Amino acid sequence: MRRNPPSAESPRLRRPLFQKYFVALFAAVAAPLLGYGGIEAWFGYRNYRTALDLRLQIEARAAAGRINDFLLGVREQMAWTVQRTWTTGTIDSHRLDALRLLRQTPAIAEVQLIDGEGFERVTVSRLGRDIMDSGIDRTGDPAIQAALSAGFWYGPVTFQDASEPFMQAAVAGNRRSVGVAVASINLKLIGDVITSIRVGESGGAFVADGEGQLIAHTDISFVLRGVDDQTRAWIEALRTLTDASAGAVETYDPARGAVLAASAPIDDVGWRIYAALPLAEAYAPIRATLVRTGAFLLAGAAFAALLALWLARRMTIPVRVVEQGVARIGGGDFDHRIRIATGDEIERLAARINDMAGDLATSKDRADRINRLKRFLSPQVAELIENAGTDEVLRPKHAEVVVVFFDLRGFTSFSAKADGETVFRVVSEYYEVLGEVIGAFEATLTHFSGDGVMAILNAPVPCTSPPRLVAARFACAADSAIQALLAKWRREGAELGFGAGFAAGLATVGRIGYADRYDYTAIGSVANLASRLCHLAGDGQILTDHSTAAGLGAEFEMTALGARNLKGFSNAVSVYTVRRRKEVDFL
Amino acid sequence: MNWSSFRMLVASITLFLASVQAMADQHGILRVGAVSLRPFGEANISDAFLTRLAELGYEQGRNFDFKFIQAPNGGAYEAAYRDLVASGVDILAAGGPEAALKGAVAAANGKIPIVMIASDYDPLALAYVASLAEPGGNVTGVFFRQVALTEKRLEIMREAFLPEGGVTIFWDRNSADQWERAQGAAATLGIPVFGVELRDRPYDYDIAIERAPPEYRGGLMVLASPLFSLPSREHLTEFALRRQLPTIYHVRFFPDVGGLMSYGVSFTKLFRRAADFVDKIAKGANPSTLPVEQPAQYELVVNLRTAAALNFEFPESILLRADEVIE
């Protein structure tokens, strides 16, 4: 009988091989890939960020340079107005110098020329009144003093109308007699410089002074809002942030939102310029790279998963085939052969299992045969044959055997009188006792019918003692065992007797029968003789013939009953009763 | 769901999508309205302003609709702006005299942003804006101190040519502030001035000059008002040349057409800047926090041909100062 496919009833695996292989293979491929990709991405980001910092710092320094150039340009133009010595009558030429300065320098809204004595002599303005010789003494003006000692001076940034950024600047000449020029600079004009500074696509620059005031921005509107607390807080926080950091910092820009900004100082005025790049743009390339890397890793992981899947399947499918094959073979289908051509250890394993299945089939055949043998062989004999692994011994042959017959006396009339149940109980008890004796003497039970039993000694397994001696002992043992049983039956009202006959001689022994119905038996005159002798024997009598009795020796007491004519024998046969001399228990 | 309700659903989705599309289209078009006393094409607004908007990507008919109304007189500004508001403009532009802004403010009723080009008046002094840094309302834009410039103009005029008797000043309703300031400045500078107010349009300058005493006819200053450009600027410059009157104007458009000289702001830059304001507001900037801007530069333009025609020579200090010399 074949089992169902094993998968249907196999217990659920706690950790299937497929899963293990898959995990291991996936890990083997994906882990280095992900690890490498991750490290690459991290270093890529670091390098990019460093490069970005550097770039923004360069931008900031370049922008600072341009603002410095602007301020320097204003200063240089102002320097032209402090070259002439102030003497009487030179005021007109000084005035022309001042006008020329306004002409040359659009950022200057107004200029005042102070003479060597510190008096205000010329005021020229784009919008306000021009004033000559106002006579105001400016000697105490810190701007004049600073310009005279340092050559130039920059004032703080002020917001005119609380909106427009202005700054005073003073420039002194190379000698005191040429005086000092003080100019009011409209810082909105820095806007032209700032607007021209582009950082990336959407980035730009802005300038803040030391007071936290925004003084220049790509979008002038943020400057024109003047001094407000929000801007100041932002600028001051930004300054602290940039002071603390070597590179660029993330901040926000009112016009651009979140930005990455690097700063550079504009030393002469104590300002700071910030080059700001919106984060979105700043990180766009690295984001693209990261996305690419991510996609690559994902694709790699997917590929690894597919590879692992394929390999795991490849590795587990033969195992499954082997499992199913083994299950079928185990289920009794010994003809099943596992077909695997992987060329590896599993194929070898399958081959071994196939061999084993072949062996199993062979040994199953043998076991079946032996099981059949056990029907007529004593368990010991059957064991012997089973161990020998062959039933060669059962082949027909001529052998010197002793055939023993037993039967009950008066059984026919008893079975006619008694009810079936009692008859069967009696017969069962009879065979039970007799079977024990047969087993004990390793006799071969050839057949039984009703109360008659035939057994052979010395075939198929040879006896260790002389066979006729064993047969005599066997018959005596059976008789004494059955006599006890007979006594019991008599008490129960069953009048029965027990007789036995045995004869030694050559006979043909072997298996006879057809298909699965085999018997082991002995054929020959010795079997007839034993049967006749048994028939002849009365209750408690064990009969044998002359030639058999001859070899029994002193152990037994034999009484000749004389020659008797037996059916099927042309000559009369000398019959003897056999009896044990001593009560020796051979069992 | 049965078939008819499914069809209803599809129909309403289609309708919804269509209305969203319509709203987007409507939203995608910027409508700007402006009013001028001068016809379109001659008005300041029609050149630099629109050019700049075109540079910023506003294309008439595609994403931009410029509505222009010519007002017959200063009193008609408000009605014209109301018409613009009724036609659904997004932003009003108010250039020139105070009357324009006044009309626009009345028409907008605080709801529509107004970009002013306050050339002839002081919007801060007149409280159209709370402060330059934070206008605080729906009005912002560009502004320059025309009134203060009047004083500066007198000073430059004195430096360029000092008439023996004094100068005549033409003023009108639109430039009354300037006239007031000019009188004070003239006193400070020690220049005798005689003001002639022009009222009836078109201005008859020959009659006006006759109203000034002869000793004041040595020079002429024309204050800033759009009406002096009507019907054309040549009217004024030709008159000045004919009457041999050295004249100073507030804007270079006059020396460009034969006027002697001008000192003032570049209207081109001013109107371009105003266009930037329109752009910023269109992109979501709030006019109340968008600071009012002032020009940082003023230009002195002199016409040497006119000077020669007047048998007149500019002193060196003026030529030095001049940003442009027309030869």
mmCIF file of N, CA, C and O in Angstrom, chain A residues 95-97 99-100 102-103 106-107 109 124-131 160-164 186 188-189 192 219-226, chain B residues 124 132-133 145 148-149 151-152 155 159 188-189 263 273 277 280 289-298 316-324:
data_model
loop_
_atom_site.group_PDB
_atom_site.id
_atom_site.type_symbol
_atom_site.label_atom_id
_atom_site.label_comp_id
_atom_site.label_asym_id
_atom_site.label_seq_id
_atom_site.Cartn_x
_atom_site.Cartn_y
_atom_site.Cartn_z
ATOM 1 N N ARG A 95 35.217 122.555 -4.035
ATOM 2 C CA ARG A 95 33.813 122.267 -4.329
ATOM 3 C C ARG A 95 33.696 121.418 -5.604
ATOM 4 O O ARG A 95 32.906 120.479 -5.681
ATOM 5 N N LEU A 96 34.494 121.784 -6.580
ATOM 6 C CA LEU A 96 34.489 120.993 -7.817
ATOM 7 C C LEU A 96 34.947 119.562 -7.550
ATOM 8 O O LEU A 96 34.419 118.599 -8.119
ATOM 9 N N ASP A 97 35.929 119.420 -6.647
ATOM 10 C CA ASP A 97 36.372 118.072 -6.270
ATOM 11 C C ASP A 97 35.196 117.274 -5.692
ATOM 12 O O ASP A 97 35.000 116.095 -6.018
ATOM 13 N N LEU A 99 31.994 117.869 -6.186
ATOM 14 C CA LEU A 99 31.021 117.575 -7.238
ATOM 15 C C LEU A 99 31.488 116.410 -8.100
ATOM 16 O O LEU A 99 30.697 115.544 -8.501
ATOM 17 N N ARG A 100 32.793 116.423 -8.366
ATOM 18 C CA ARG A 100 33.363 115.354 -9.177
ATOM 19 C C ARG A 100 33.177 114.000 -8.454
ATOM 20 O O ARG A 100 32.865 112.984 -9.070
ATOM 21 N N LEU A 102 30.798 113.220 -6.379
ATOM 22 C CA LEU A 102 29.398 112.779 -6.524
ATOM 23 C C LEU A 102 29.168 112.200 -7.907
ATOM 24 O O LEU A 102 28.445 111.209 -8.094
ATOM 25 N N ARG A 103 29.785 112.855 -8.878
ATOM 26 C CA ARG A 103 29.644 112.397 -10.259
ATOM 27 C C ARG A 103 30.200 110.979 -10.425
ATOM 28 O O ARG A 103 29.631 110.136 -11.093
ATOM 29 N N PRO A 106 28.282 107.011 -7.456
ATOM 30 C CA PRO A 106 26.823 107.092 -7.294
ATOM 31 C C PRO A 106 26.366 106.801 -5.860
ATOM 32 O O PRO A 106 25.340 107.308 -5.433
ATOM 33 N N ALA A 107 27.169 105.998 -5.126
ATOM 34 C CA ALA A 107 26.725 105.598 -3.790
ATOM 35 C C ALA A 107 26.788 106.747 -2.796
ATOM 36 O O ALA A 107 26.151 106.700 -1.754
ATOM 37 N N ALA A 109 25.772 110.055 -1.313
ATOM 38 C CA ALA A 109 24.616 110.936 -1.403
ATOM 39 C C ALA A 109 24.991 112.364 -1.048
ATOM 40 O O ALA A 109 24.364 113.313 -1.516
ATOM 41 N N VAL A 124 28.212 119.179 -0.297
ATOM 42 C CA VAL A 124 27.552 118.999 -1.594
ATOM 43 C C VAL A 124 26.671 117.758 -1.478
ATOM 44 O O VAL A 124 27.111 116.725 -0.999
ATOM 45 N N SER A 125 25.420 117.941 -1.903
ATOM 46 C CA SER A 125 24.470 116.851 -1.726
ATOM 47 C C SER A 125 23.675 116.627 -2.996
ATOM 48 O O SER A 125 23.508 117.527 -3.803
ATOM 49 N N ARG A 126 23.203 115.413 -3.156
ATOM 50 C CA ARG A 126 22.354 115.130 -4.307
ATOM 51 C C ARG A 126 20.947 115.655 -4.090
ATOM 52 O O ARG A 126 20.263 116.017 -5.032
ATOM 53 N N LEU A 127 20.527 115.636 -2.853
ATOM 54 C CA LEU A 127 19.151 116.008 -2.570
ATOM 55 C C LEU A 127 19.079 117.237 -1.667
ATOM 56 O O LEU A 127 18.256 118.132 -1.877
ATOM 57 N N GLY A 128 19.968 117.262 -0.673
ATOM 58 C CA GLY A 128 19.945 118.370 0.278
ATOM 59 C C GLY A 128 20.634 119.615 -0.270
ATOM 60 O O GLY A 128 21.099 119.644 -1.410
ATOM 61 N N ARG A 129 20.679 120.612 0.565
ATOM 62 C CA ARG A 129 21.265 121.871 0.109
ATOM 63 C C ARG A 129 22.782 121.808 0.086
ATOM 64 O O ARG A 129 23.403 121.185 0.936
ATOM 65 N N ASP A 130 23.355 122.441 -0.895
ATOM 66 C CA ASP A 130 24.811 122.608 -0.923
ATOM 67 C C ASP A 130 25.129 123.795 -0.014
ATOM 68 O O ASP A 130 24.466 124.834 -0.100
ATOM 69 N N ILE A 131 26.120 123.636 0.834
ATOM 70 C CA ILE A 131 26.441 124.718 1.765
ATOM 71 C C ILE A 131 27.941 124.992 1.675
ATOM 72 O O ILE A 131 28.764 124.075 1.726
ATOM 73 N N GLN A 160 17.889 105.592 7.314
ATOM 74 C CA GLN A 160 17.216 106.861 7.087
ATOM 75 C C GLN A 160 15.736 106.594 6.856
ATOM 76 O O GLN A 160 15.387 105.656 6.129
ATOM 77 N N ASP A 161 14.909 107.385 7.481
ATOM 78 C CA ASP A 161 13.457 107.159 7.455
ATOM 79 C C ASP A 161 13.132 105.755 7.968
ATOM 80 O O ASP A 161 12.140 105.153 7.580
ATOM 81 N N ALA A 162 14.040 105.243 8.835
ATOM 82 C CA ALA A 162 13.888 103.886 9.387
ATOM 83 C C ALA A 162 13.797 102.835 8.297
ATOM 84 O O ALA A 162 13.216 101.771 8.484
ATOM 85 N N SER A 163 14.391 103.133 7.122
ATOM 86 C CA SER A 163 14.254 102.210 6.015
ATOM 87 C C SER A 163 15.519 102.100 5.171
ATOM 88 O O SER A 163 15.997 101.003 4.910
ATOM 89 N N GLU A 164 16.031 103.246 4.747
ATOM 90 C CA GLU A 164 17.143 103.200 3.799
ATOM 91 C C GLU A 164 18.480 103.178 4.538
ATOM 92 O O GLU A 164 18.754 104.053 5.360
ATOM 93 N N ASN A 186 25.087 105.767 0.498
ATOM 94 C CA ASN A 186 23.810 105.044 0.402
ATOM 95 C C ASN A 186 24.119 103.566 0.157
ATOM 96 O O ASN A 186 24.557 103.169 -0.917
ATOM 97 N N LYS A 188 22.264 101.134 -0.227
ATOM 98 C CA LYS A 188 21.430 100.415 -1.205
ATOM 99 C C LYS A 188 22.218 100.092 -2.465
ATOM 100 O O LYS A 188 21.919 99.143 -3.174
ATOM 101 N N LEU A 189 23.259 100.941 -2.695
ATOM 102 C CA LEU A 189 24.057 100.725 -3.910
ATOM 103 C C LEU A 189 24.895 99.453 -3.820
ATOM 104 O O LEU A 189 25.326 98.918 -4.833
ATOM 105 N N ASP A 192 23.558 96.524 -5.856
ATOM 106 C CA ASP A 192 23.965 96.177 -7.227
ATOM 107 C C ASP A 192 25.046 95.095 -7.194
ATOM 108 O O ASP A 192 25.061 94.207 -8.043
ATOM 109 N N ASP A 219 17.319 90.616 -2.283
ATOM 110 C CA ASP A 219 16.021 91.279 -2.337
ATOM 111 C C ASP A 219 16.066 92.468 -1.385
ATOM 112 O O ASP A 219 16.024 92.312 -0.166
ATOM 113 N N ILE A 220 16.140 93.661 -1.970
ATOM 114 C CA ILE A 220 16.344 94.880 -1.179
ATOM 115 C C ILE A 220 15.227 95.099 -0.157
ATOM 116 O O ILE A 220 15.437 95.718 0.883
ATOM 117 N N SER A 221 14.059 94.537 -0.420
ATOM 118 C CA SER A 221 12.928 94.733 0.493
ATOM 119 C C SER A 221 13.258 94.343 1.923
ATOM 120 O O SER A 221 12.816 94.980 2.870
ATOM 121 N N PHE A 222 14.060 93.265 2.060
ATOM 122 C CA PHE A 222 14.366 92.802 3.418
ATOM 123 C C PHE A 222 15.261 93.782 4.151
ATOM 124 O O PHE A 222 15.246 93.842 5.378
ATOM 125 N N VAL A 223 16.055 94.535 3.371
ATOM 126 C CA VAL A 223 16.901 95.552 3.994
ATOM 127 C C VAL A 223 16.050 96.757 4.366
ATOM 128 O O VAL A 223 16.176 97.316 5.459
ATOM 129 N N LEU A 224 15.158 97.117 3.470
ATOM 130 C CA LEU A 224 14.373 98.343 3.666
ATOM 131 C C LEU A 224 13.371 98.210 4.810
ATOM 132 O O LEU A 224 12.795 99.197 5.242
ATOM 133 N N ARG A 225 13.180 96.990 5.291
ATOM 134 C CA ARG A 225 12.309 96.854 6.461
ATOM 135 C C ARG A 225 12.950 97.449 7.693
ATOM 136 O O ARG A 225 12.328 97.550 8.741
ATOM 137 N N GLY A 226 14.235 97.812 7.534
ATOM 138 C CA GLY A 226 14.909 98.516 8.607
ATOM 139 C C GLY A 226 15.250 97.597 9.764
ATOM 140 O O GLY A 226 15.433 96.398 9.597
ATOM 141 N N LEU B 124 4.251 109.644 2.288
ATOM 142 C CA LEU B 124 4.453 109.457 3.728
ATOM 143 C C LEU B 124 3.837 110.634 4.479
ATOM 144 O O LEU B 124 3.085 110.448 5.436
ATOM 145 N N LEU B 132 7.890 104.049 5.589
ATOM 146 C CA LEU B 132 8.511 103.521 4.373
ATOM 147 C C LEU B 132 8.877 102.047 4.564
ATOM 148 O O LEU B 132 8.739 101.239 3.654
ATOM 149 N N ALA B 133 9.341 101.712 5.785
ATOM 150 C CA ALA B 133 9.780 100.341 6.049
ATOM 151 C C ALA B 133 8.599 99.374 6.075
ATOM 152 O O ALA B 133 8.717 98.222 5.667
ATOM 153 N N ARG B 145 11.486 112.104 -3.280
ATOM 154 C CA ARG B 145 11.151 113.365 -2.623
ATOM 155 C C ARG B 145 11.146 114.505 -3.625
ATOM 156 O O ARG B 145 12.064 115.314 -3.680
ATOM 157 N N ALA B 148 11.321 117.860 -1.921
ATOM 158 C CA ALA B 148 12.673 118.233 -1.520
ATOM 159 C C ALA B 148 13.518 118.558 -2.739
ATOM 160 O O ALA B 148 14.368 119.458 -2.716
ATOM 161 N N LEU B 149 13.262 117.815 -3.812
ATOM 162 C CA LEU B 149 14.023 118.041 -5.043
ATOM 163 C C LEU B 149 13.747 119.426 -5.633
ATOM 164 O O LEU B 149 14.596 119.988 -6.323
ATOM 165 N N GLU B 151 13.572 122.142 -4.113
ATOM 166 C CA GLU B 151 14.550 123.024 -3.481
ATOM 167 C C GLU B 151 15.917 122.853 -4.132
ATOM 168 O O GLU B 151 16.592 123.812 -4.477
ATOM 169 N N LYS B 152 16.258 121.535 -4.347
ATOM 170 C CA LYS B 152 17.558 121.248 -4.949
ATOM 171 C C LYS B 152 17.619 121.806 -6.378
ATOM 172 O O LYS B 152 18.645 122.311 -6.831
ATOM 173 N N GLU B 155 18.367 125.367 -6.423
ATOM 174 C CA GLU B 155 19.785 125.580 -6.128
ATOM 175 C C GLU B 155 20.623 125.365 -7.382
ATOM 176 O O GLU B 155 21.516 126.144 -7.702
ATOM 177 N N GLU B 159 22.820 127.914 -9.723
ATOM 178 C CA GLU B 159 24.218 127.702 -10.086
ATOM 179 C C GLU B 159 24.415 127.756 -11.595
ATOM 180 O O GLU B 159 25.421 128.236 -12.091
ATOM 181 N N THR B 188 15.239 130.914 1.528
ATOM 182 C CA THR B 188 16.494 130.487 2.147
ATOM 183 C C THR B 188 17.667 130.755 1.214
ATOM 184 O O THR B 188 18.725 131.224 1.627
ATOM 185 N N LEU B 189 17.468 130.455 -0.046
ATOM 186 C CA LEU B 189 18.551 130.593 -1.017
ATOM 187 C C LEU B 189 18.731 132.038 -1.463
ATOM 188 O O LEU B 189 19.707 132.369 -2.133
ATOM 189 N N TYR B 263 16.649 118.179 -13.497
ATOM 190 C CA TYR B 263 17.266 117.461 -12.386
ATOM 191 C C TYR B 263 16.160 116.679 -11.699
ATOM 192 O O TYR B 263 15.150 117.234 -11.261
ATOM 193 N N ARG B 273 11.081 99.730 -11.583
ATOM 194 C CA ARG B 273 11.039 99.263 -10.190
ATOM 195 C C ARG B 273 9.585 98.990 -9.763
ATOM 196 O O ARG B 273 9.308 98.019 -9.057
ATOM 197 N N PHE B 277 7.612 95.625 -8.184
ATOM 198 C CA PHE B 277 6.646 95.541 -7.081
ATOM 199 C C PHE B 277 5.412 94.736 -7.500
ATOM 200 O O PHE B 277 4.914 93.905 -6.734
ATOM 201 N N LYS B 280 6.337 91.153 -7.421
ATOM 202 C CA LYS B 280 6.445 90.606 -6.055
ATOM 203 C C LYS B 280 5.060 90.357 -5.460
ATOM 204 O O LYS B 280 4.832 89.318 -4.824
ATOM 205 N N THR B 289 3.727 94.833 4.081
ATOM 206 C CA THR B 289 5.068 94.651 4.649
ATOM 207 C C THR B 289 6.163 94.824 3.594
ATOM 208 O O THR B 289 7.315 94.527 3.851
ATOM 209 N N LEU B 290 5.760 95.256 2.436
ATOM 210 C CA LEU B 290 6.742 95.448 1.366
ATOM 211 C C LEU B 290 7.196 96.912 1.408
ATOM 212 O O LEU B 290 6.416 97.813 1.107
ATOM 213 N N PRO B 291 8.456 97.143 1.828
ATOM 214 C CA PRO B 291 8.880 98.531 2.054
ATOM 215 C C PRO B 291 8.801 99.380 0.782
ATOM 216 O O PRO B 291 9.054 98.909 -0.322
ATOM 217 N N VAL B 292 8.478 100.627 0.996
ATOM 218 C CA VAL B 292 8.464 101.599 -0.098
ATOM 219 C C VAL B 292 9.911 101.901 -0.463
ATOM 220 O O VAL B 292 10.771 102.007 0.405
ATOM 221 N N GLU B 293 10.176 101.958 -1.747
ATOM 222 C CA GLU B 293 11.556 102.209 -2.162
ATOM 223 C C GLU B 293 11.727 103.606 -2.730
ATOM 224 O O GLU B 293 10.816 104.152 -3.357
ATOM 225 N N GLN B 294 12.926 104.134 -2.486
ATOM 226 C CA GLN B 294 13.261 105.440 -3.048
ATOM 227 C C GLN B 294 14.432 105.265 -4.002
ATOM 228 O O GLN B 294 15.298 104.433 -3.768
ATOM 229 N N PRO B 295 14.467 106.047 -5.035
ATOM 230 C CA PRO B 295 15.645 105.961 -5.900
ATOM 231 C C PRO B 295 16.863 106.495 -5.158
ATOM 232 O O PRO B 295 16.739 107.380 -4.319
ATOM 233 N N ALA B 296 18.016 105.904 -5.446
ATOM 234 C CA ALA B 296 19.230 106.351 -4.777
ATOM 235 C C ALA B 296 19.935 107.415 -5.599
ATOM 236 O O ALA B 296 20.842 108.075 -5.133
ATOM 237 N N GLN B 297 19.515 107.543 -6.842
ATOM 238 C CA GLN B 297 20.246 108.465 -7.711
ATOM 239 C C GLN B 297 19.310 109.458 -8.378
ATOM 240 O O GLN B 297 18.135 109.175 -8.609
ATOM 241 N N TYR B 298 19.884 110.607 -8.650
ATOM 242 C CA TYR B 298 19.153 111.650 -9.364
ATOM 243 C C TYR B 298 20.002 112.018 -10.562
ATOM 244 O O TYR B 298 21.228 111.977 -10.493
ATOM 245 N N GLU B 316 31.222 125.376 -15.272
ATOM 246 C CA GLU B 316 31.914 124.086 -15.182
ATOM 247 C C GLU B 316 31.291 123.177 -14.144
ATOM 248 O O GLU B 316 31.173 121.961 -14.329
ATOM 249 N N SER B 317 30.868 123.769 -13.017
ATOM 250 C CA SER B 317 30.338 122.937 -11.936
ATOM 251 C C SER B 317 29.082 122.176 -12.372
ATOM 252 O O SER B 317 28.828 121.056 -11.942
ATOM 253 N N ILE B 318 28.294 122.807 -13.255
ATOM 254 C CA ILE B 318 27.089 122.135 -13.756
ATOM 255 C C ILE B 318 27.471 121.017 -14.720
ATOM 256 O O ILE B 318 26.954 119.892 -14.633
ATOM 257 N N LEU B 319 28.393 121.339 -15.629
ATOM 258 C CA LEU B 319 28.814 120.317 -16.593
ATOM 259 C C LEU B 319 29.452 119.133 -15.870
ATOM 260 O O LEU B 319 29.305 117.977 -16.277
ATOM 261 N N LEU B 320 30.148 119.442 -14.766
ATOM 262 C CA LEU B 320 30.787 118.402 -13.968
ATOM 263 C C LEU B 320 29.730 117.493 -13.349
ATOM 264 O O LEU B 320 29.880 116.280 -13.253
ATOM 265 N N ARG B 321 28.690 118.106 -12.916
ATOM 266 C CA ARG B 321 27.637 117.368 -12.240
ATOM 267 C C ARG B 321 26.750 116.571 -13.214
ATOM 268 O O ARG B 321 26.145 115.574 -12.818
ATOM 269 N N ALA B 322 26.698 117.050 -14.455
ATOM 270 C CA ALA B 322 25.721 116.499 -15.395
ATOM 271 C C ALA B 322 25.951 115.016 -15.641
ATOM 272 O O ALA B 322 27.053 114.561 -15.897
ATOM 273 N N ASP B 323 24.860 114.287 -15.534
ATOM 274 C CA ASP B 323 24.934 112.862 -15.818
ATOM 275 C C ASP B 323 24.841 112.624 -17.311
ATOM 276 O O ASP B 323 25.337 111.628 -17.817
ATOM 277 N N GLU B 324 24.161 113.529 -17.979
ATOM 278 C CA GLU B 324 24.102 113.399 -19.424
ATOM 279 C C GLU B 324 24.092 114.785 -20.044
ATOM 280 O O GLU B 324 23.392 115.687 -19.579
#
